[in-house]
JSON list of C-alpha atoms and ligand atoms in Angstrom, two decimals:
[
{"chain": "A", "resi": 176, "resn": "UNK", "atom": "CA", "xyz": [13.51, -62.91, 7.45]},
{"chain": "A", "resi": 177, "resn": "UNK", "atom": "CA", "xyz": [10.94, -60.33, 5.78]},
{"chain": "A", "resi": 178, "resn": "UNK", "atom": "CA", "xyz": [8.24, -60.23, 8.34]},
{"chain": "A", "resi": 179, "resn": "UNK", "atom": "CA", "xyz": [6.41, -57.12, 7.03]},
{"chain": "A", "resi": 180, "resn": "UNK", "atom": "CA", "xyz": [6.17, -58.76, 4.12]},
{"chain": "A", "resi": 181, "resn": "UNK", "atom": "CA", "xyz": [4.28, -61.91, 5.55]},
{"chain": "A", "resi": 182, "resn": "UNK", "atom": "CA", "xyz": [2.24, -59.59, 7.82]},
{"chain": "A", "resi": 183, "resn": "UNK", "atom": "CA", "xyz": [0.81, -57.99, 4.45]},
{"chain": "A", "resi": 184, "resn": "UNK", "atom": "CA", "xyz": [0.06, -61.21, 2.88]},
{"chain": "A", "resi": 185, "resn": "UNK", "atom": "CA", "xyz": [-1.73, -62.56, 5.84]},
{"chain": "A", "resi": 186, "resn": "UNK", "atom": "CA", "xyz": [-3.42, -59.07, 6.00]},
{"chain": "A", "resi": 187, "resn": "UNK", "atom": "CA", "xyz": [-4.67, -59.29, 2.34]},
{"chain": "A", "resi": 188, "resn": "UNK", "atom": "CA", "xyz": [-5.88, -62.77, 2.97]},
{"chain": "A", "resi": 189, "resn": "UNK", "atom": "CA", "xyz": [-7.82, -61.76, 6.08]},
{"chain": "A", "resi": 190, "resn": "UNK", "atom": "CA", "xyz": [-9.57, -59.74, 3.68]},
{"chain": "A", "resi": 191, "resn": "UNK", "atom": "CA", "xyz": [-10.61, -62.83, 1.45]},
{"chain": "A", "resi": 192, "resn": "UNK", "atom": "CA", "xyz": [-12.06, -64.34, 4.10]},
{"chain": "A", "resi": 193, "resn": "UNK", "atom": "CA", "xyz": [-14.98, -66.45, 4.44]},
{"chain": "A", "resi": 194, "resn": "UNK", "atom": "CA", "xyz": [-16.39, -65.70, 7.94]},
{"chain": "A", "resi": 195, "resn": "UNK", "atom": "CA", "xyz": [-20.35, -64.99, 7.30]},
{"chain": "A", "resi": 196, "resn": "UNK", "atom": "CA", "xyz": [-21.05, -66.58, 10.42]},
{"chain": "A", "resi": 197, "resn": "UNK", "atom": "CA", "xyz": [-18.15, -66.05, 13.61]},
{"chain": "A", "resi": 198, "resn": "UNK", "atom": "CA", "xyz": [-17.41, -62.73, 11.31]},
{"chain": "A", "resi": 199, "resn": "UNK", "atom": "CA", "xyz": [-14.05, -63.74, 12.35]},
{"chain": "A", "resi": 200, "resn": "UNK", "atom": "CA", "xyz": [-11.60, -63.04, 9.62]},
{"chain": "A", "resi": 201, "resn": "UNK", "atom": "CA", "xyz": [-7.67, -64.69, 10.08]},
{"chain": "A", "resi": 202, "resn": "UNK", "atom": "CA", "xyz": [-5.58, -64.35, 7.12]},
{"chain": "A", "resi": 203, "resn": "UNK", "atom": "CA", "xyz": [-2.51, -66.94, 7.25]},
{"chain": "A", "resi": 204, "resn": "UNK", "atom": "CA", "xyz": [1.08, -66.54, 5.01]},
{"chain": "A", "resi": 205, "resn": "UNK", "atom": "CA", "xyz": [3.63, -68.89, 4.41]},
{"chain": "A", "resi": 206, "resn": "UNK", "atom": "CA", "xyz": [7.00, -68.05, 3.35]},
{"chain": "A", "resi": 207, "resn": "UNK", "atom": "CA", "xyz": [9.84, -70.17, 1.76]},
{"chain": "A", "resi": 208, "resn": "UNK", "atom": "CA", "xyz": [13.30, -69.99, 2.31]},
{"chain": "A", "resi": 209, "resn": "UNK", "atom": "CA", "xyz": [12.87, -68.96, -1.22]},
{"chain": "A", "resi": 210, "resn": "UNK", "atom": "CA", "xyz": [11.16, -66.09, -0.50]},
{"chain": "A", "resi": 211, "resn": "UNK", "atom": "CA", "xyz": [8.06, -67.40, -1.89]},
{"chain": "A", "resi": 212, "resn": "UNK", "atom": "CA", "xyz": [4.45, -66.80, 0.29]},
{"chain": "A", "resi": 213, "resn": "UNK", "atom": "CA", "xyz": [2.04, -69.16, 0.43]},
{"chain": "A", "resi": 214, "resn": "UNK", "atom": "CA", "xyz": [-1.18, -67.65, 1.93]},
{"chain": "A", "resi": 215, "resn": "UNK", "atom": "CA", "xyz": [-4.82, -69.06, 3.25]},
{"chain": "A", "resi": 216, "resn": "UNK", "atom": "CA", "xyz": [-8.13, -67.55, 4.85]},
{"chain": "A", "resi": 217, "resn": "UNK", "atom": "CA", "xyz": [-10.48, -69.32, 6.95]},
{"chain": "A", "resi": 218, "resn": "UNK", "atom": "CA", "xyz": [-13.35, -70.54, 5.32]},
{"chain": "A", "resi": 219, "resn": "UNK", "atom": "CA", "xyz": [-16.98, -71.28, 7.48]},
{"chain": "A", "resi": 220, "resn": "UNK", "atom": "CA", "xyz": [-19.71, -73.15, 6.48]},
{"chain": "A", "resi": 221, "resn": "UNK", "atom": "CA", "xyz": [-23.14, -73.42, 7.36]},
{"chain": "A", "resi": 222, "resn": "UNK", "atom": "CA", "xyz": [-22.70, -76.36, 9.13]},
{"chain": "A", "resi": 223, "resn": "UNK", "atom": "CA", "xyz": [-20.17, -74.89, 11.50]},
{"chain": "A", "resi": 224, "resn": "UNK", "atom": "CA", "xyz": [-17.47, -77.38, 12.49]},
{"chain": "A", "resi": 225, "resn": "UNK", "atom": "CA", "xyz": [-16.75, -77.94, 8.94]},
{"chain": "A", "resi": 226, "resn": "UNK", "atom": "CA", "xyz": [-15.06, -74.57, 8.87]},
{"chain": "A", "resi": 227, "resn": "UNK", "atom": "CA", "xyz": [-11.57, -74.47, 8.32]},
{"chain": "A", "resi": 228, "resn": "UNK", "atom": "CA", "xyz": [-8.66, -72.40, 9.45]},
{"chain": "A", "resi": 229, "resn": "UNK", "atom": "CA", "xyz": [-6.59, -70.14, 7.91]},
{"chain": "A", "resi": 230, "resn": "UNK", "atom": "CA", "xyz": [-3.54, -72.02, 8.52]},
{"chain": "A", "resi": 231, "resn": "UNK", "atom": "CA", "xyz": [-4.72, -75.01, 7.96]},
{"chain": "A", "resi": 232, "resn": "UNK", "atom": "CA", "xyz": [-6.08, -73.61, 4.46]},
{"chain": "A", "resi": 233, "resn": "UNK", "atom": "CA", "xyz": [-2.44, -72.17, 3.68]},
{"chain": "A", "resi": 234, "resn": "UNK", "atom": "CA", "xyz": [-1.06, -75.74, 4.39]},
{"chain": "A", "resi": 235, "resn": "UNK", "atom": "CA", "xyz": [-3.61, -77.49, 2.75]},
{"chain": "A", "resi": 236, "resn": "UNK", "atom": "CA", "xyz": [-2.82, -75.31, -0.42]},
{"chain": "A", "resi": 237, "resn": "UNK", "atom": "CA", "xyz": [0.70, -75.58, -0.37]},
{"chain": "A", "resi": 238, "resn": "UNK", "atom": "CA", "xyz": [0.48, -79.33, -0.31]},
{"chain": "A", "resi": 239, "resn": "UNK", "atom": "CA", "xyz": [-2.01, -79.36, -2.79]},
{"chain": "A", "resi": 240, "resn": "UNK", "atom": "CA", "xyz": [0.27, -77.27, -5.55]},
{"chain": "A", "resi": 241, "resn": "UNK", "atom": "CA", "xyz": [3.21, -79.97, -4.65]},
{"chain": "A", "resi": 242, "resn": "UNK", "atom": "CA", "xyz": [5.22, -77.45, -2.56]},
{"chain": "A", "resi": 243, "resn": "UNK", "atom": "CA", "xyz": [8.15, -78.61, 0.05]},
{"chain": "A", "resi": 244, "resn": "UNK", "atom": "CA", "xyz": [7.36, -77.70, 3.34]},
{"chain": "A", "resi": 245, "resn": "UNK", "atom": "CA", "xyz": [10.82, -78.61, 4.33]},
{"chain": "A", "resi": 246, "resn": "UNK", "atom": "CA", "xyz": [11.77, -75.14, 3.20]},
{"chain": "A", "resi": 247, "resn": "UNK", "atom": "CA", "xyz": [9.74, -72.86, 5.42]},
{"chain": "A", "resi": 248, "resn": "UNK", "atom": "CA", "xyz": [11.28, -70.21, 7.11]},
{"chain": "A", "resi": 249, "resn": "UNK", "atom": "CA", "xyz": [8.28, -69.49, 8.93]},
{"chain": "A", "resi": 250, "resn": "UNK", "atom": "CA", "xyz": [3.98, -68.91, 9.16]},
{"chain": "A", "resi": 251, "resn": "UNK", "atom": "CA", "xyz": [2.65, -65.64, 10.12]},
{"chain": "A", "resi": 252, "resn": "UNK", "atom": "CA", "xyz": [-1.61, -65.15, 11.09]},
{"chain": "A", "resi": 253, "resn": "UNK", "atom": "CA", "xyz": [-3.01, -61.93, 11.08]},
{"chain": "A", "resi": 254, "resn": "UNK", "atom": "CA", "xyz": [-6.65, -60.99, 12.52]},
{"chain": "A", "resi": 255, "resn": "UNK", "atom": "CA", "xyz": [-7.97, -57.50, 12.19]},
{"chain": "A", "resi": 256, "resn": "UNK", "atom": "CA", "xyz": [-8.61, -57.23, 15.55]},
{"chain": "A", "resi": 257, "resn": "UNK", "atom": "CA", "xyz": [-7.77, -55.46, 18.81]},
{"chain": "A", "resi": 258, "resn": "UNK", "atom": "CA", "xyz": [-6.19, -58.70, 20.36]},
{"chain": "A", "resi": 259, "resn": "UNK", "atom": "CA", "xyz": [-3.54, -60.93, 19.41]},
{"chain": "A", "resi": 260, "resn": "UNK", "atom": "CA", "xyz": [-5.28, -64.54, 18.48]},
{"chain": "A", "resi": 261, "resn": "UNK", "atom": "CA", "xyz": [-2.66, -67.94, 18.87]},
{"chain": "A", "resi": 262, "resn": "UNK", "atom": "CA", "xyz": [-3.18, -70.85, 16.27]},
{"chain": "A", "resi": 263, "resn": "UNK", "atom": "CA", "xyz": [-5.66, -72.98, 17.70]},
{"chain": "A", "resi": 264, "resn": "UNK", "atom": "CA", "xyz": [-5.22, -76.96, 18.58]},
{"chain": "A", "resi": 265, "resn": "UNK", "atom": "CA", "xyz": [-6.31, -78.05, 15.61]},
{"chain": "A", "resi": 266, "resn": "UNK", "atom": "CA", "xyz": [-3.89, -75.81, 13.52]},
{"chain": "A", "resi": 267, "resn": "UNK", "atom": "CA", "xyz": [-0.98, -76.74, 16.37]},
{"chain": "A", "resi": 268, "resn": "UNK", "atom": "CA", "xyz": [-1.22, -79.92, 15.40]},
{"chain": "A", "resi": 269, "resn": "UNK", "atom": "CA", "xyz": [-1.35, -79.66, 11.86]},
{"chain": "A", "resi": 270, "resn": "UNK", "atom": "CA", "xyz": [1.80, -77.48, 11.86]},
{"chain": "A", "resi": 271, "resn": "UNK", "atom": "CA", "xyz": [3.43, -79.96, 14.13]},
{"chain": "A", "resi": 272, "resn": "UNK", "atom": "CA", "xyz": [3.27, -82.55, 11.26]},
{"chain": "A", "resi": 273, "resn": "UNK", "atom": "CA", "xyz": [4.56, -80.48, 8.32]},
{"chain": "A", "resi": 274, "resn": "UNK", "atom": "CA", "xyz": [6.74, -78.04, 10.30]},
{"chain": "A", "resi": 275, "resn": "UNK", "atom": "CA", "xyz": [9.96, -78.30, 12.04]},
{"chain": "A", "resi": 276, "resn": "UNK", "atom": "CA", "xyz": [9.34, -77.30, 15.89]},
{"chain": "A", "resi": 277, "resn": "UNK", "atom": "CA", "xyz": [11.82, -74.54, 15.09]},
{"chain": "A", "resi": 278, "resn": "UNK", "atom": "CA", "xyz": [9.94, -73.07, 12.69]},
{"chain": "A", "resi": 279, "resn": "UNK", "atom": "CA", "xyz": [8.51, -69.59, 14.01]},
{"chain": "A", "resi": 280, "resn": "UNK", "atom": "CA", "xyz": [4.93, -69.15, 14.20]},
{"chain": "A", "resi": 281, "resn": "UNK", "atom": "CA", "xyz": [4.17, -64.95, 14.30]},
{"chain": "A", "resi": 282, "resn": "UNK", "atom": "CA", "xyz": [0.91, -63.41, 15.35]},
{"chain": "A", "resi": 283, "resn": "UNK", "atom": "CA", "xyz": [-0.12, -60.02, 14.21]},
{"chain": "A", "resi": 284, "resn": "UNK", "atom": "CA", "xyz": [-2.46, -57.08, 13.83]},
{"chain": "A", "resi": 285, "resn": "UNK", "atom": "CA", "xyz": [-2.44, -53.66, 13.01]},
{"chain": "A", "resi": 286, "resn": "UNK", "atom": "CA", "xyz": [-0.10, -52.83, 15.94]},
{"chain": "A", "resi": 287, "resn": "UNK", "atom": "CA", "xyz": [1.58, -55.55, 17.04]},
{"chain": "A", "resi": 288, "resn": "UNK", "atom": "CA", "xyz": [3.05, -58.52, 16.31]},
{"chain": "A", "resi": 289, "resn": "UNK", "atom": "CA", "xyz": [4.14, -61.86, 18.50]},
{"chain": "A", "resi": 290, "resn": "UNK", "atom": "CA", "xyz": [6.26, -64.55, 17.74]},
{"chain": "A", "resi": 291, "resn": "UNK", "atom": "CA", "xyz": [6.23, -68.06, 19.52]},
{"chain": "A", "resi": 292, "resn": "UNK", "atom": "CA", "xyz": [8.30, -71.39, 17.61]},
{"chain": "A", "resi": 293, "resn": "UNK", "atom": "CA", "xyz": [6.16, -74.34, 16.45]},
{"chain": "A", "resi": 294, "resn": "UNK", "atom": "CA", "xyz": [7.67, -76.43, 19.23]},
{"chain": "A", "resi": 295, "resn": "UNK", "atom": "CA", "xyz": [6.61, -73.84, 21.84]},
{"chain": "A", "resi": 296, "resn": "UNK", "atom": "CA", "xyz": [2.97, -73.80, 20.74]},
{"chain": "A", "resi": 297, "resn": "UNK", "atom": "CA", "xyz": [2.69, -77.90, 21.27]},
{"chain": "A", "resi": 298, "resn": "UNK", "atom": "CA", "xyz": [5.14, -79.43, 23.28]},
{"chain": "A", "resi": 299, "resn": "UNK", "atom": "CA", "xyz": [5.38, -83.32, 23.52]},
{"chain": "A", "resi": 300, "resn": "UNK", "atom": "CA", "xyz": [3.39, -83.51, 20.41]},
{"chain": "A", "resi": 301, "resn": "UNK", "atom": "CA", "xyz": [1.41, -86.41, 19.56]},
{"chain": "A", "resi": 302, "resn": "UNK", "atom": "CA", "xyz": [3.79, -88.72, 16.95]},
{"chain": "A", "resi": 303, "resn": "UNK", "atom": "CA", "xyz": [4.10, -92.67, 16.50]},
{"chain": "B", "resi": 502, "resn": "LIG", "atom": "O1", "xyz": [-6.16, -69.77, 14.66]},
{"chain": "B", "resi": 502, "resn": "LIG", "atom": "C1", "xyz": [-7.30, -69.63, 14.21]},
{"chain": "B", "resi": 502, "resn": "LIG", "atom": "C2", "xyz": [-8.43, -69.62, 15.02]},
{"chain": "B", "resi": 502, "resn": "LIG", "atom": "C3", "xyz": [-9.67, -69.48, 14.42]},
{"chain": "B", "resi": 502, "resn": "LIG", "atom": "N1", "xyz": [-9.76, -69.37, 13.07]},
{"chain": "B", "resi": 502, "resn": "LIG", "atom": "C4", "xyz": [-11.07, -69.21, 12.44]},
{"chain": "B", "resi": 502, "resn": "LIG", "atom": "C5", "xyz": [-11.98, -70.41, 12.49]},
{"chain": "B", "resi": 502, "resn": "LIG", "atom": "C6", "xyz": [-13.35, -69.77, 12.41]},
{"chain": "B", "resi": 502, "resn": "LIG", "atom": "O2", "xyz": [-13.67, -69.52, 11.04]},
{"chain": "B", "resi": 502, "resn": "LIG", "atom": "C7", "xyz": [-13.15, -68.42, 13.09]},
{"chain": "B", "resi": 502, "resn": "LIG", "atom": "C8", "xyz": [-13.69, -68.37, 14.52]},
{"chain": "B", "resi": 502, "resn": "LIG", "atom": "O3", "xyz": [-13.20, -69.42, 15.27]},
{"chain": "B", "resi": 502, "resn": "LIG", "atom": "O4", "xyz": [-11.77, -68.16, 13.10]},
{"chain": "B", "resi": 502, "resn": "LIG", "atom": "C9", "xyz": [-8.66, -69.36, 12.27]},
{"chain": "B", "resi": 502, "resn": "LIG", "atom": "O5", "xyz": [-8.74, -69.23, 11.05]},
{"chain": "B", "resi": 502, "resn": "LIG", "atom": "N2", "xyz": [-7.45, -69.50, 12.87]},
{"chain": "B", "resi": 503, "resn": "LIG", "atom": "ZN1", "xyz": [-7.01, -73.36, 13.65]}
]
């Protein structure tokens, strides 16, 4: 596990992020068991709830360029901000249906870092 490593691509991708209106940057990064990162910003629109997550983005992506997502070793978000910010619903559920619940889900900013497990973020998840 490399977690610095994911906590500066999330951090760089904060910085790409489009957040004109909630100025509410989130930078996402998904590694590989390869080692390979897959990262995402969120990206607002005028018309607010068509914004989108930086997770989500970073999954989105990764499916998108044909990628595996049985091979992650794990998603880390980082906000440059004071507080520590969990995935929201939307991105729980999203994670829930291309990630293992074992997969570790990390929080970060410029001090601190949190981990939680995929599982742990939505229990009983919504399936059929
Ligand atoms: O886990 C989260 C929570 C919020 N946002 C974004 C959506 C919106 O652009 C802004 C404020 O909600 O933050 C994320 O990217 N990830
Ligand atoms: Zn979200």
């Amino acid at each position: 596990m490399n977690p610095t490593k994911r906590v500066e691509a999330a951090r760089e991708a904060a910085e790409r992020a489009y957040a004109p209106y909630s100025k509410f940057k989130v930078g996402a990064a998904i590694e590989l068991n390869n080692g390979d990162i897959i990262t995402g910003c969120n990206v607002e629109n005028v018309s607010y709830g068509l914004s989108n997550c930086a997770e989500r983005t970073a999954i989105y992506r990764a499916i998108a360029e044909g990628i595996d997502l049985s091979n992650v070793k794990a998603i880390t978000i980082y906000t440059p901000t004071e507080q520590l910010h969990s995935p929201c619903g939307a991105c729980r559920q999203v994670m829930a249906e291309f990630f293992s619940a074992d997969t570790q889900v990390s929080s970060a900013n410029r001090h601190d870092i949190t981990h939680w497990t995929v599982g742990s973020l939505l229990p009983e998840s919504f399936s059929f």
